[in-house]
XYZ file of C-alpha atoms in Angstrom:
575
model
C -0.089 0.169 -0.209
C 2.731 2.358 0.946
C 4.604 1.702 -2.061
C 1.597 2.357 -4.441
C 1.137 5.813 -2.481
C 4.726 6.752 -3.040
C 5.533 6.417 0.326
C 8.742 4.519 0.016
C 10.446 5.200 3.327
C 7.327 3.710 5.134
C 7.567 0.886 2.993
C 11.148 -0.121 2.944
C 11.026 -1.107 6.904
C 7.789 -3.046 6.353
C 9.295 -5.121 3.438
C 12.622 -5.750 5.304
C 10.978 -6.716 8.386
C 8.679 -9.307 6.391
C 11.853 -10.629 4.532
C 13.719 -11.274 7.700
C 10.640 -12.855 9.440
C 10.135 -15.250 6.507
C 13.770 -16.190 7.014
C 13.223 -17.076 10.585
C 10.436 -18.831 10.112
C 10.854 -20.758 6.735
C 14.508 -20.841 6.243
C 16.816 -19.736 3.798
C 15.036 -21.757 0.882
C 11.477 -21.235 0.584
C 9.279 -19.861 -2.250
C 7.814 -17.186 -0.047
C 11.242 -15.815 1.007
C 12.022 -15.471 -2.894
C 8.581 -13.578 -3.223
C 10.103 -11.203 -0.517
C 13.440 -10.642 -1.987
C 11.423 -9.740 -5.193
C 9.184 -7.210 -3.832
C 11.753 -5.445 -1.924
C 14.097 -5.490 -5.044
C 10.851 -3.844 -6.718
C 10.905 -1.272 -4.276
C 14.492 -0.458 -4.565
C 14.109 -0.045 -8.351
C 11.439 2.305 -7.869
C 13.546 4.343 -5.527
C 16.225 4.426 -7.909
C 18.483 2.333 -5.977
C 19.572 -0.064 -8.778
C 22.713 -1.326 -6.999
C 20.684 -2.638 -4.132
C 17.966 -3.958 -6.273
C 19.988 -6.372 -8.571
C 21.439 -8.841 -6.064
C 18.031 -9.032 -4.680
C 16.438 -9.790 -7.876
C 19.340 -12.337 -8.884
C 18.866 -14.287 -5.417
C 15.030 -14.364 -6.023
C 15.666 -15.791 -9.653
C 18.270 -18.490 -8.437
C 15.946 -19.442 -5.432
C 13.012 -20.122 -7.899
C 15.155 -21.973 -10.107
C 16.518 -24.312 -7.141
C 13.059 -24.803 -5.440
C 10.631 -24.682 -8.748
C 13.079 -26.152 -11.416
C 14.297 -24.281 -14.460
C 10.834 -24.185 -16.249
C 8.188 -22.454 -13.884
C 6.162 -19.565 -14.431
C 7.961 -17.901 -11.117
C 11.189 -18.195 -12.928
C 9.574 -16.547 -15.956
C 8.218 -13.675 -13.947
C 11.599 -13.229 -12.112
C 13.281 -12.921 -15.410
C 10.973 -10.522 -16.621
C 11.621 -8.643 -13.426
C 15.348 -8.354 -13.756
C 14.969 -7.520 -17.261
C 13.134 -4.528 -16.173
C 15.975 -3.507 -13.871
C 18.537 -3.777 -16.371
C 16.056 -1.726 -18.724
C 15.911 1.053 -15.992
C 19.891 1.109 -15.723
C 20.456 1.444 -19.452
C 21.542 -2.190 -19.776
C 19.747 -3.074 -22.876
C 21.908 -5.697 -24.125
C 21.416 -7.525 -20.847
C 18.053 -6.959 -20.826
C 16.691 -8.042 -24.306
C 17.877 -11.764 -23.812
C 16.187 -11.896 -20.236
C 12.920 -10.534 -21.702
C 13.067 -13.131 -24.706
C 13.701 -16.263 -22.155
C 10.755 -15.183 -20.185
C 8.487 -14.738 -22.978
C 9.461 -18.067 -24.627
C 9.064 -19.670 -21.148
C 5.526 -18.309 -20.626
C 4.835 -19.628 -23.921
C 6.006 -23.236 -23.254
C 4.266 -23.310 -19.961
C 1.031 -21.386 -20.582
C 0.483 -21.899 -24.088
C 0.518 -19.192 -26.943
C -2.427 -17.545 -25.564
C -2.199 -16.219 -22.215
C -2.296 -12.923 -20.231
C 1.534 -13.277 -18.907
C 2.542 -13.847 -22.383
C 0.787 -10.586 -23.422
C 2.593 -9.020 -20.667
C 6.049 -10.245 -21.934
C 5.221 -9.165 -25.561
C 4.329 -5.737 -24.018
C 7.404 -5.550 -22.233
C 10.070 -6.921 -24.752
C 8.274 -4.237 -27.172
C 8.803 -1.225 -24.609
C 12.583 -2.239 -24.593
C 12.811 -2.311 -28.200
C 10.963 1.154 -28.009
C 13.981 2.405 -25.629
C 16.428 0.935 -28.052
C 14.901 2.999 -31.189
C 13.838 -0.334 -32.852
C 10.353 0.714 -33.713
C 10.095 -1.411 -36.349
C 10.188 -4.609 -34.159
C 8.318 -3.117 -31.191
C 5.133 -2.517 -33.475
C 4.028 -5.885 -34.333
C 4.955 -6.929 -30.547
C 2.520 -4.473 -29.105
C -0.209 -5.158 -31.595
C 0.024 -8.870 -31.115
C -0.141 -8.098 -26.988
C -3.353 -6.035 -27.809
C -5.207 -8.576 -29.792
C -4.195 -11.226 -27.167
C -5.475 -9.055 -24.261
C -8.854 -8.424 -26.423
C -9.289 -12.251 -27.079
C -8.703 -13.467 -23.741
C -10.114 -10.610 -21.481
C -12.864 -9.078 -23.788
C -12.583 -5.685 -25.728
C -13.278 -3.825 -22.784
C -10.573 -4.411 -20.045
C -8.031 -2.337 -18.282
C -5.457 -4.220 -19.972
C -6.583 -3.704 -23.223
C -6.742 0.128 -22.383
C -3.068 -0.204 -21.234
C -1.975 -1.824 -24.727
C -3.817 0.706 -26.476
C -1.805 3.509 -24.676
C 1.322 1.871 -24.995
C 0.715 1.431 -28.993
C 0.001 4.999 -29.330
C 3.050 6.022 -27.341
C 5.233 4.063 -30.064
C 3.264 5.829 -33.002
C 3.898 9.147 -31.252
C 7.759 8.406 -31.308
C 7.252 7.384 -34.793
C 5.838 10.684 -35.729
C 2.435 9.151 -36.581
C 0.202 11.314 -34.567
C -2.994 10.921 -36.382
C -2.787 7.011 -35.435
C -1.675 7.707 -31.799
C -4.618 10.192 -30.860
C -7.549 7.797 -31.466
C -5.796 5.282 -29.365
C -5.010 7.535 -26.458
C -8.811 9.021 -26.553
C -10.115 5.272 -26.832
C -7.787 4.088 -23.868
C -9.228 7.063 -21.741
C -12.755 6.403 -22.636
C -12.385 2.707 -21.843
C -11.047 3.523 -18.674
C -13.369 6.027 -17.586
C -16.325 3.322 -18.207
C -14.562 0.757 -16.622
C -12.907 2.223 -13.329
C -14.915 5.516 -13.176
C -13.859 9.096 -13.601
C -11.563 9.213 -10.490
C -8.710 6.576 -10.984
C -4.986 6.796 -11.538
C -5.226 4.959 -14.744
C -7.629 7.731 -15.764
C -4.978 10.297 -14.785
C -2.110 8.393 -16.702
C -4.443 8.471 -19.818
C -5.086 12.083 -19.535
C -1.524 12.847 -19.000
C -0.453 10.852 -22.030
C -2.828 12.493 -24.398
C -1.791 15.811 -23.153
C 1.719 15.017 -23.887
C 0.975 14.230 -27.501
C -1.006 17.555 -27.838
C 2.123 19.217 -26.643
C 4.423 17.684 -28.936
C 1.732 18.369 -31.701
C 1.666 22.046 -30.559
C -1.989 22.021 -29.716
C -1.098 23.847 -26.491
C -4.687 24.860 -25.765
C -5.862 21.518 -25.855
C -2.955 19.954 -23.789
C -3.326 22.473 -20.586
C -6.819 21.329 -19.306
C -5.834 17.776 -19.586
C -2.748 18.307 -17.620
C -4.609 20.024 -15.050
C -7.227 17.389 -14.848
C -4.379 14.977 -14.539
C -2.932 16.962 -11.648
C -5.887 17.435 -9.531
C -6.886 13.954 -10.077
C -3.544 12.579 -8.788
C -3.821 15.067 -5.908
C -7.120 13.904 -4.761
C -6.200 10.161 -5.133
C -2.804 9.909 -3.837
C -2.303 13.046 -1.718
C -0.311 16.207 -2.091
C 3.014 14.267 -2.006
C 3.297 11.398 -4.445
C 5.824 10.618 -7.248
C 3.016 10.835 -9.742
C 2.103 14.462 -8.549
C 5.642 15.368 -9.238
C 5.568 13.945 -12.602
C 2.644 16.048 -13.703
C 4.149 19.154 -12.163
C 6.995 18.504 -14.220
C 4.924 17.769 -17.391
C 2.989 21.167 -16.694
C 6.089 22.988 -16.492
C 7.109 21.469 -19.980
C 3.959 22.815 -21.200
C 4.244 26.325 -20.068
C 7.714 26.419 -21.054
C 6.980 25.468 -24.799
C 4.357 28.057 -24.596
C 6.751 30.767 -23.563
C 5.129 31.210 -19.956
C 8.450 31.031 -18.048
C 7.230 32.556 -15.078
C 4.673 29.860 -14.800
C 6.956 27.217 -15.410
C 9.826 27.749 -13.104
C 7.615 27.446 -9.639
C 6.340 24.168 -11.009
C 9.829 22.540 -11.859
C 10.882 23.608 -8.688
C 7.978 21.994 -6.568
C 8.657 18.861 -8.667
C 12.306 18.902 -7.743
C 11.429 19.660 -4.255
C 8.860 16.881 -4.173
C 11.170 14.320 -5.535
C 13.929 15.167 -3.139
C 11.415 14.643 -0.217
C 9.891 11.320 -1.579
C 13.016 9.734 -3.190
C 15.754 11.376 -1.458
C 18.518 13.680 -3.131
C 20.175 10.975 -4.991
C 17.614 9.450 -7.540
C 17.285 9.669 -11.492
C 14.120 11.608 -11.375
C 15.966 14.376 -9.265
C 18.585 14.425 -12.067
C 15.907 14.579 -14.676
C 14.195 18.041 -13.062
C 17.654 19.478 -12.485
C 17.884 19.043 -16.165
C 14.477 20.613 -17.067
C 15.206 23.550 -14.781
C 18.480 24.087 -16.250
C 16.798 24.118 -19.791
C 14.350 26.546 -18.580
C 16.985 28.798 -17.306
C 18.658 28.606 -20.627
C 15.771 29.541 -23.007
C 15.591 32.411 -20.575
C 19.060 33.477 -21.134
C 19.903 32.702 -17.517
C 23.226 30.654 -18.742
C 25.042 30.942 -15.295
C 22.172 29.437 -13.412
C 21.664 26.632 -15.912
C 25.519 25.387 -16.177
C 25.673 24.128 -12.435
C 22.422 22.407 -12.691
C 23.224 20.699 -15.989
C 26.707 19.678 -14.166
C 24.820 18.422 -11.124
C 22.280 16.301 -13.024
C 25.413 14.989 -15.221
C 27.435 14.046 -11.950
C 24.298 12.563 -10.361
C 23.485 10.255 -13.473
C 26.926 9.091 -13.628
C 26.851 8.130 -9.707
C 23.537 6.367 -9.885
C 23.697 4.746 -13.360
C 27.469 4.617 -14.060
C 29.570 6.283 -16.932
C 27.851 4.465 -19.704
C 24.189 5.278 -19.816
C 21.783 6.867 -22.405
C 20.766 9.617 -19.507
C 24.564 10.465 -19.282
C 24.759 10.627 -22.890
C 21.718 13.139 -22.897
C 23.345 15.106 -20.309
C 26.548 15.451 -22.047
C 24.730 16.759 -24.951
C 22.741 19.309 -23.243
C 25.764 20.739 -21.417
C 27.413 20.772 -24.839
C 24.380 22.673 -26.219
C 24.486 25.464 -23.288
C 28.509 25.875 -24.141
C 27.581 26.263 -27.780
C 25.006 29.088 -26.824
C 27.551 30.893 -24.544
C 30.185 30.536 -27.471
C 32.353 28.155 -25.605
C 32.801 26.066 -28.616
C 35.924 24.590 -27.513
C 34.249 22.985 -24.267
C 31.173 21.983 -26.410
C 32.910 20.088 -29.273
C 34.306 16.888 -26.665
C 31.070 16.890 -25.020
C 29.124 16.318 -28.031
C 31.757 13.890 -29.391
C 31.493 11.782 -26.019
C 27.810 11.866 -26.344
C 27.601 10.491 -29.745
C 30.062 7.556 -29.133
C 28.175 6.620 -26.027
C 25.018 6.429 -27.764
C 26.563 4.494 -30.411
C 28.386 2.077 -27.901
C 24.816 1.616 -25.748
C 22.422 1.966 -28.758
C 23.887 0.881 -31.810
C 24.936 2.749 -34.895
C 21.480 2.943 -36.165
C 19.325 4.898 -33.303
C 17.271 8.175 -33.586
C 19.665 9.462 -30.681
C 22.718 8.889 -32.869
C 21.084 10.798 -35.556
C 20.281 13.803 -33.064
C 23.737 13.514 -31.825
C 25.013 13.865 -35.496
C 22.667 16.715 -35.969
C 23.961 18.567 -32.849
C 27.509 18.058 -33.496
C 26.816 19.465 -37.233
C 25.346 22.549 -35.615
C 28.280 23.391 -33.473
C 30.536 22.849 -36.630
C 28.149 25.335 -38.399
C 28.447 27.638 -35.671
C 32.141 27.590 -35.839
C 32.341 28.194 -39.559
C 33.552 24.488 -40.094
C 30.770 24.019 -43.029
C 32.618 21.288 -45.011
C 32.521 19.289 -41.474
C 29.113 20.177 -40.682
C 27.448 18.844 -43.961
C 28.285 15.377 -44.033
C 27.096 14.943 -40.485
C 23.792 16.625 -41.455
C 23.572 14.475 -44.634
C 24.274 11.338 -42.277
C 21.635 12.695 -39.971
C 18.935 13.149 -42.218
C 19.535 9.707 -44.169
C 19.492 7.867 -40.561
C 16.256 9.465 -39.723
C 14.682 8.435 -42.785
C 15.817 4.973 -42.739
C 14.753 4.619 -38.777
C 11.535 6.835 -38.832
C 10.638 6.784 -42.592
C 10.359 9.988 -44.955
C 7.507 11.194 -42.945
C 8.404 12.372 -39.459
C 9.070 15.512 -37.358
C 12.731 14.605 -37.069
C 13.070 14.233 -40.958
C 11.551 17.687 -41.170
C 13.838 19.202 -38.690
C 16.988 17.557 -40.561
C 15.916 19.023 -43.708
C 15.571 22.394 -42.263
C 19.018 22.587 -40.744
C 20.891 21.264 -43.824
C 18.648 24.062 -45.743
C 20.072 26.385 -42.888
C 23.764 25.173 -43.580
C 23.341 25.827 -47.343
C 21.626 29.178 -46.615
C 24.777 30.231 -44.674
C 26.994 29.082 -47.389
C 25.320 30.986 -49.871
C 24.121 27.960 -51.462
C 20.602 29.189 -52.056
C 19.517 27.067 -54.933
C 20.188 23.672 -52.640
C 18.558 25.558 -49.542
C 15.184 26.490 -51.201
C 13.867 23.161 -52.017
C 14.806 21.551 -48.330
C 13.250 24.668 -46.644
C 10.068 24.050 -48.647
C 10.106 20.103 -48.212
C 10.437 20.729 -44.611
C 7.412 23.241 -44.431
C 5.324 21.251 -46.288
C 5.992 17.980 -44.186
C 5.439 20.062 -41.224
C 2.115 21.181 -42.380
C 1.158 17.327 -43.230
C 2.324 16.028 -39.986
C 1.609 18.735 -37.555
C -1.123 20.788 -39.044
C -1.297 24.215 -40.410
C -1.102 25.789 -36.841
C 2.212 24.831 -35.305
C 5.225 26.508 -33.745
C 7.499 24.483 -36.155
C 5.389 25.458 -39.338
C 5.987 29.213 -38.260
C 9.805 28.472 -37.712
C 9.919 27.015 -41.547
C 7.823 30.096 -42.878
C 10.279 32.446 -41.571
C 13.396 30.611 -42.428
C 12.177 30.454 -45.866
C 11.333 34.217 -45.645
C 14.688 35.084 -44.830
C 16.211 32.741 -47.761
C 13.906 34.855 -49.989
C 15.306 37.945 -48.566
C 18.995 36.855 -49.117
C 17.997 35.997 -52.621
C 16.347 39.353 -53.692
C 12.645 38.003 -53.581
C 11.130 40.536 -51.483
C 7.731 39.931 -52.830
C 7.721 36.491 -51.589
C 9.607 36.980 -48.255
C 7.166 39.559 -46.619
C 3.947 37.546 -46.899
C 5.537 34.574 -45.372
C 7.206 36.650 -42.401
C 3.730 38.166 -41.630
C 2.319 34.397 -41.642
C 4.732 33.613 -38.989
C 4.199 36.440 -36.870
C 0.477 36.008 -36.729
C 0.727 32.331 -36.175
C 3.223 32.965 -33.171
C 0.870 35.115 -31.748
C -1.906 32.888 -31.884
C -0.139 29.972 -30.719
C 2.316 31.344 -28.105
C 0.752 34.817 -27.403
C 1.823 38.376 -28.250
C 4.463 38.526 -25.600
C 6.661 35.617 -26.485
C 10.396 36.010 -27.376
C 9.607 34.215 -30.692
C 7.270 37.238 -31.682
C 9.898 39.676 -30.606
C 12.393 37.834 -33.224
C 9.951 38.119 -35.916
C 9.122 41.698 -35.658
C 13.019 42.240 -35.568
C 13.293 40.217 -39.010
C 10.571 42.239 -40.304
C 12.303 45.386 -39.313
C 15.460 44.178 -41.216
C 13.451 43.303 -44.085
C 11.799 46.801 -44.232
C 15.111 48.698 -43.610
C 16.827 46.786 -46.557
C 13.770 47.876 -48.523
C 14.269 51.410 -47.572
C 10.985 51.699 -45.686
C 12.387 53.217 -42.669
C 9.490 54.245 -40.672
C 7.919 50.720 -40.995
C 11.215 49.279 -39.823
C 11.309 51.614 -36.980
C 7.705 50.385 -36.028
C 8.607 46.703 -36.136
C 11.725 47.328 -34.446
C 10.183 49.034 -31.141
C 7.515 46.612 -30.893
C 10.101 43.831 -30.907
C 12.246 45.795 -28.322
C 8.960 46.459 -26.280
C 8.422 42.511 -25.869
C 12.220 41.863 -25.420
C 12.126 44.551 -22.466
C 8.837 43.312 -20.901
C 10.553 39.780 -20.956
C 13.707 41.198 -19.576
C 11.896 42.666 -16.561
C 10.102 39.496 -16.116
C 12.529 37.041 -15.909
C 15.454 38.817 -14.735
C 14.356 41.607 -12.135
C 17.179 40.368 -9.731
C 19.600 38.838 -12.476
C 22.932 39.785 -12.834
C 24.134 42.393 -15.649
C 25.722 39.239 -17.391
C 22.582 37.382 -16.830
C 20.780 40.042 -18.911
C 23.421 40.330 -21.773
C 23.149 36.852 -22.125
C 19.157 36.946 -22.392
C 19.219 39.825 -24.841
C 21.694 37.767 -26.985
C 19.334 34.784 -26.804
C 15.859 36.407 -27.904
C 17.754 38.922 -30.331
C 18.425 36.091 -32.714
C 17.226 36.681 -36.358
C 15.966 33.125 -37.010
C 13.567 31.572 -34.226
C 14.138 27.890 -34.825
C 12.460 25.000 -32.911
C 14.459 21.988 -34.219
C 15.948 19.057 -33.157
C 19.158 21.210 -32.432
C 18.169 22.062 -28.891
C 17.428 19.727 -25.875
C 13.910 18.808 -25.229
C 12.758 18.648 -21.631
C 12.157 15.461 -20.370
C 8.481 14.544 -20.259
C 7.037 11.728 -18.077
C 4.879 10.020 -20.545
C 3.461 6.383 -19.058
C 4.586 3.471 -21.360
C 3.238 1.038 -19.016
C 5.277 -1.829 -18.198
C 4.189 -5.021 -16.113
C 6.329 -5.949 -12.881
C 5.171 -9.525 -11.927
C 4.817 -10.182 -8.181
């Protein structure tokens, strides 16, 4: 009970007492003792104490094998749990054979059609998701979904769970139009089966909100996040890891919307709650430190961002080891901050380390590898090393296409970034079709109203200006301005950037009066944001912030780190 309530510190002594009592009463070799070892290990996994969990899971597995033989459902469940731990630790190569063994054993012992077989299919698919092997994950999730429907009926919480997970996969693959109806179906099914007030309903609300955030449908996302937050507070209390999770996700939304003053206290609340509930050393604490650092970064508060990124990196290393995907992500994020600060010599080795680590852990073909290639290319572009940047952009683009298909937001971002390189090099004829393709793809995938569509309009407009095609440039800049205002509000830094671009455009046309109007409007927004964000900030922070919001090309591409969201791809730990 305490574990489900997130009260881990109260759960631990009870599980420990239960374990010791069973040892005294039943001896060192008993099935119930193995169960206690497994359950205590599960608690430690939830607490991020992976080094303590591993020997307990291993002991439970070996005890089950001695007592029940090599072929038994409890052995298969124990293999599943150890695999789940290795997955949490980023040790994917060790997790895969254990998941596979568990699946094959369940099939031999229980038949091809059994809920435990469906569970194993689901968990192996989740591993493939984290490994970027989406094409292998999809048929497993589909099979698990159909098996649950066959065995449990079309209306069952486990069916809703599989719908959620398949949608989660489609979202990662950029197949938003397929993901949305599955998430909606899962939400409505759980409401019918479990009532309007249930933790699984809150999970569904959160995940649908996360999809809408990624699609740029911020106005639809916000009430869903708020409902999920209020529901978790009613059901689980004010202090629970899931409450901290939704505070983080709502903060991510506000950051995406440019509502930085609302995002910061939510991140801080989530961070403090995780520390109280999970202790100062936990992967979730590191995740919030990273997200808060990213917020400070986009606000131009670089001096506050750097120590948080560094803390997150060092914590991940202590908890997860030197070689882990989250360590690679932290290296990437710190490198990007150094890039923004013009500290290129410090950024380059961090990007290179992140790239090599992702290749080592996830293989040479993975979306994170493609992203890392893209980011290193961006650094080289910033340094004027165009000849080194181009092959990296091209390799990243081709890898995204192989892994995600020709139609995916990351493919569009790569097209945009390669176009940006050609634009910088004056190779306008090569840049134009890439910008156009990125714009059209974003419209198809994200709809006509999305911040990335506005960014593409802006980039194409500036290219036309460079080419002297002024009649084509101005309406695109105007469209981008109006879209940002509708989506992000009239006082967002991106609005200020577009106004600045329009000012430069009209100045180049000799329209001095209009240029001044746009310039003053942009400066008013920048001054307003400066007052809001840096009232008590140091002069260095203010200069950094002005530098951040004064860029002439507001882009929201794969180049920047993304805040870590907490969607729920629902795994099953067998008890």
